Amino acid sequence: MNGEFEIALPGAEHEPFVRVTKRVENGRLFVHQNAVLPEGEYRWRVRAEHHGLHSPWTAWCDFVVRPTS
């Protein structure tokens, strides 16, 4: 089973700029992009994919990227 993730800017959910599909191992999924997101507000959602079948997308969830000191 795979997890398909999307990341979008608030108000631009119809144009996600990150779409990643990763294999789920032992019920856990870790997604790591080589690119760093700039500081700001973002939204993400996920759905399951298995043998070409997809679950519905989750609701969009918000997160914020802040610089570290």
Coordinates of C-alpha atoms in Angstrom, one line a residue:
M1 CA 0.0 0.0 0.0
N2 CA 1.2 3.5 -0.8
G3 CA 0.4 6.9 0.7
E4 CA -0.1 9.8 -1.8
F5 CA 0.6 13.3 -0.3
E6 CA -0.2 16.7 -1.6
I7 CA 1.1 20.1 -0.3
A8 CA -0.5 23.4 -1.4
L9 CA -0.6 27.0 -0.4
P10 CA -3.8 28.1 1.4
G11 CA -6.3 29.2 -1.2
A12 CA -4.5 27.3 -3.9
E13 CA -5.5 23.7 -3.0
H14 CA -6.5 23.1 -6.7
E15 CA -2.9 23.6 -7.6
P16 CA -0.8 21.5 -5.2
F17 CA 2.9 22.1 -5.8
V18 CA 4.1 18.9 -4.2
R19 CA 2.7 15.4 -4.9
V20 CA 4.6 12.5 -3.4
T21 CA 3.7 8.8 -3.3
K22 CA 5.6 6.6 -0.9
R23 CA 5.3 3.0 0.2
V24 CA 3.8 2.3 3.6
E25 CA 6.0 -0.1 5.7
N26 CA 4.6 -1.7 8.9
G27 CA 1.8 0.9 9.1
R28 CA 4.2 3.8 9.0
L29 CA 5.0 6.3 6.4
F30 CA 7.8 8.9 6.3
V31 CA 7.9 11.5 3.6
H32 CA 11.0 13.6 3.1
Q33 CA 11.5 16.0 0.3
N34 CA 15.0 17.0 -0.7
A35 CA 13.8 20.6 -1.2
V36 CA 13.2 22.8 1.8
L37 CA 9.9 24.7 2.0
P38 CA 10.3 28.4 2.6
E39 CA 8.9 30.0 5.7
G40 CA 5.1 30.3 5.5
E41 CA 1.8 28.6 5.8
Y42 CA 0.9 25.4 3.9
R43 CA -1.8 22.8 3.7
W44 CA -1.5 19.0 3.2
R45 CA -3.7 16.0 2.6
V46 CA -3.1 12.3 2.0
R47 CA -4.9 9.3 0.5
A48 CA -4.1 5.6 0.2
E49 CA -3.3 3.8 -3.0
H50 CA -3.2 0.1 -3.6
H51 CA -3.1 -1.8 -6.9
G52 CA -4.4 1.3 -8.8
L53 CA -7.3 1.9 -6.4
H54 CA -7.4 5.1 -4.4
S55 CA -9.2 6.0 -1.1
P56 CA -10.8 9.4 -0.8
W57 CA -8.5 12.3 0.1
T58 CA -8.4 13.3 3.8
A59 CA -9.5 16.8 4.7
W60 CA -6.8 19.5 4.2
C61 CA -4.7 20.1 7.3
D62 CA -2.7 23.2 8.0
F63 CA 1.0 23.5 9.0
V64 CA 3.5 26.4 9.3
V65 CA 7.2 26.5 8.5
R66 CA 9.1 28.8 10.8
P67 CA 12.9 29.5 10.9
T68 CA 14.9 28.0 13.7
S69 CA 17.3 29.9 15.8

